[in-house]
Short mmCIF file of C-alpha atoms in Angstrom, two decimals:
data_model
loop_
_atom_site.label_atom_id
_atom_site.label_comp_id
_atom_site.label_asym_id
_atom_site.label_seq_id
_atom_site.Cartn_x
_atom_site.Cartn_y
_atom_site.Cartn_z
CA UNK A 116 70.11 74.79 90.73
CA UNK A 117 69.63 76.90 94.04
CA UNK A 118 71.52 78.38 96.76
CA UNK A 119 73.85 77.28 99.98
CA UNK A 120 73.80 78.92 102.73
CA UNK A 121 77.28 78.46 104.84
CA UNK A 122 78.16 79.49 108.35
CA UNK A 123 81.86 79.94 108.43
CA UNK A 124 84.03 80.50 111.63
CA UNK A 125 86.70 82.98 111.17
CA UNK A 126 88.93 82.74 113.89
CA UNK A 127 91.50 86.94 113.57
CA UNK A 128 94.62 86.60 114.75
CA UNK A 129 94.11 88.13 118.29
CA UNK A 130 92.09 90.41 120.51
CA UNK A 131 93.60 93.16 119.31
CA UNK A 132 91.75 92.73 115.57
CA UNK A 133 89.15 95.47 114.84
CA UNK A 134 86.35 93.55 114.47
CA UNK A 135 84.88 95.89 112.14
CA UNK A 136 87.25 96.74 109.96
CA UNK A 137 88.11 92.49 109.50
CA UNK A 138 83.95 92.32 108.45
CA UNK A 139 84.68 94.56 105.49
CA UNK A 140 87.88 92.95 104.31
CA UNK A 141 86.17 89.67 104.49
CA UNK A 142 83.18 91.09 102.22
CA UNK A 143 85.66 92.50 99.93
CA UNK A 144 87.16 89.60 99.29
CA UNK A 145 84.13 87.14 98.23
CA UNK A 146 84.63 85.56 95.06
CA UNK A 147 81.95 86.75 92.38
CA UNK A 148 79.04 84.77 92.88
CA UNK A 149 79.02 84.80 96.56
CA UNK A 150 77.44 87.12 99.13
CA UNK A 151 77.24 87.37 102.85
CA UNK A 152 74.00 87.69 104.52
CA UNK A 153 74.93 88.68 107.95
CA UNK A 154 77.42 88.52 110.06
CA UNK A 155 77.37 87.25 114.19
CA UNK A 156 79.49 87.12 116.62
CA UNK A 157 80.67 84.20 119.31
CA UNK A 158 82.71 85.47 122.68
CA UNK A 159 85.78 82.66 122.36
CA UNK A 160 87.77 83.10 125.48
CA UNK A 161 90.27 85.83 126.74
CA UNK A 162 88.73 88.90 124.74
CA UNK A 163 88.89 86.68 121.46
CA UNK A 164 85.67 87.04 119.69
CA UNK A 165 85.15 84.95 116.31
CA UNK A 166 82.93 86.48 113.09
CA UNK A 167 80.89 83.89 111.93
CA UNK A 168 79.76 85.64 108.46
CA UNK A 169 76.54 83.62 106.67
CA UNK A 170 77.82 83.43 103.25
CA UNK A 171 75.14 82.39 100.11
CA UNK A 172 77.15 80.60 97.21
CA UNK A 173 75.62 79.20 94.02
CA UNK A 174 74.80 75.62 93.87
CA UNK A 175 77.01 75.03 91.31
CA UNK A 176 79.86 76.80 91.87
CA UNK A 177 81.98 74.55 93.95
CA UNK A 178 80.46 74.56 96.90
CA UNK A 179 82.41 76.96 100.32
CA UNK A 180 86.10 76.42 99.20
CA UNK A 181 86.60 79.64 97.04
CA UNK A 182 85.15 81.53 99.97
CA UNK A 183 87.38 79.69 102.16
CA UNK A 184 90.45 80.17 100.37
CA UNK A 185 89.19 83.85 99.93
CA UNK A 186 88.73 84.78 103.66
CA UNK A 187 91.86 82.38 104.67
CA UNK A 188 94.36 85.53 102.35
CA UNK A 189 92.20 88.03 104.67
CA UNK A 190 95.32 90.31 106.63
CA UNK A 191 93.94 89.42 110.67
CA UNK A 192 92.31 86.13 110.17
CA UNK A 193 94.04 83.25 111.58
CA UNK A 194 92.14 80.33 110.73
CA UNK A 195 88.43 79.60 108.76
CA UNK A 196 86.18 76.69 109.41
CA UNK A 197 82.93 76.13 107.97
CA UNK A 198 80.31 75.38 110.45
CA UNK A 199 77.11 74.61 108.96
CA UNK A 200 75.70 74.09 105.16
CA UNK A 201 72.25 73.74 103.73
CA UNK A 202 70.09 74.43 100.51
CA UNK A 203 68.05 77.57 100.14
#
């Protein structure tokens, strides 16, 4: 079995979210298993600006949802979408 690669949108809570400091909470809380390979960043509208972390899960473990789940109990994030999948 391989790898999948995810884009996921996190969408914090408001402007006012350091950026920054919601990137490490969100790496903190990856299941085991699961790593991020990068993180970019999409201007939203009124000052909002959505992470869009590229997370690399095991074939076999379920696919995105534990990562989902994971990033969803993240303090700042309001909502978590994924927004494209493939195989390594």
């Amino acid at each position: 079995m391989g790898d999948v690669a995810a884009k996921i949108k996190v969408m914090p809570n408001g402007p006012e979210v350091d950026l920054d400091e919601l990137q490490e909470l969100l790496e903190d809380s990856l299941p085991q298993g699961a790593k991020i390979r990068g993180f970019e960043r999409d201007d939203v509208a009124f000052g909002l600006v959505a992470l869009l972390p590229t997370v690399i899960v095991p074939d076999d473990a379920g696919g995105t949802e534990a990562v989902e789940e994971a990033f969803s109990g993240v303090e700042g994030v309001e909502s978590v979408s994924v927004e494209n999948v493939g195989r390594l």
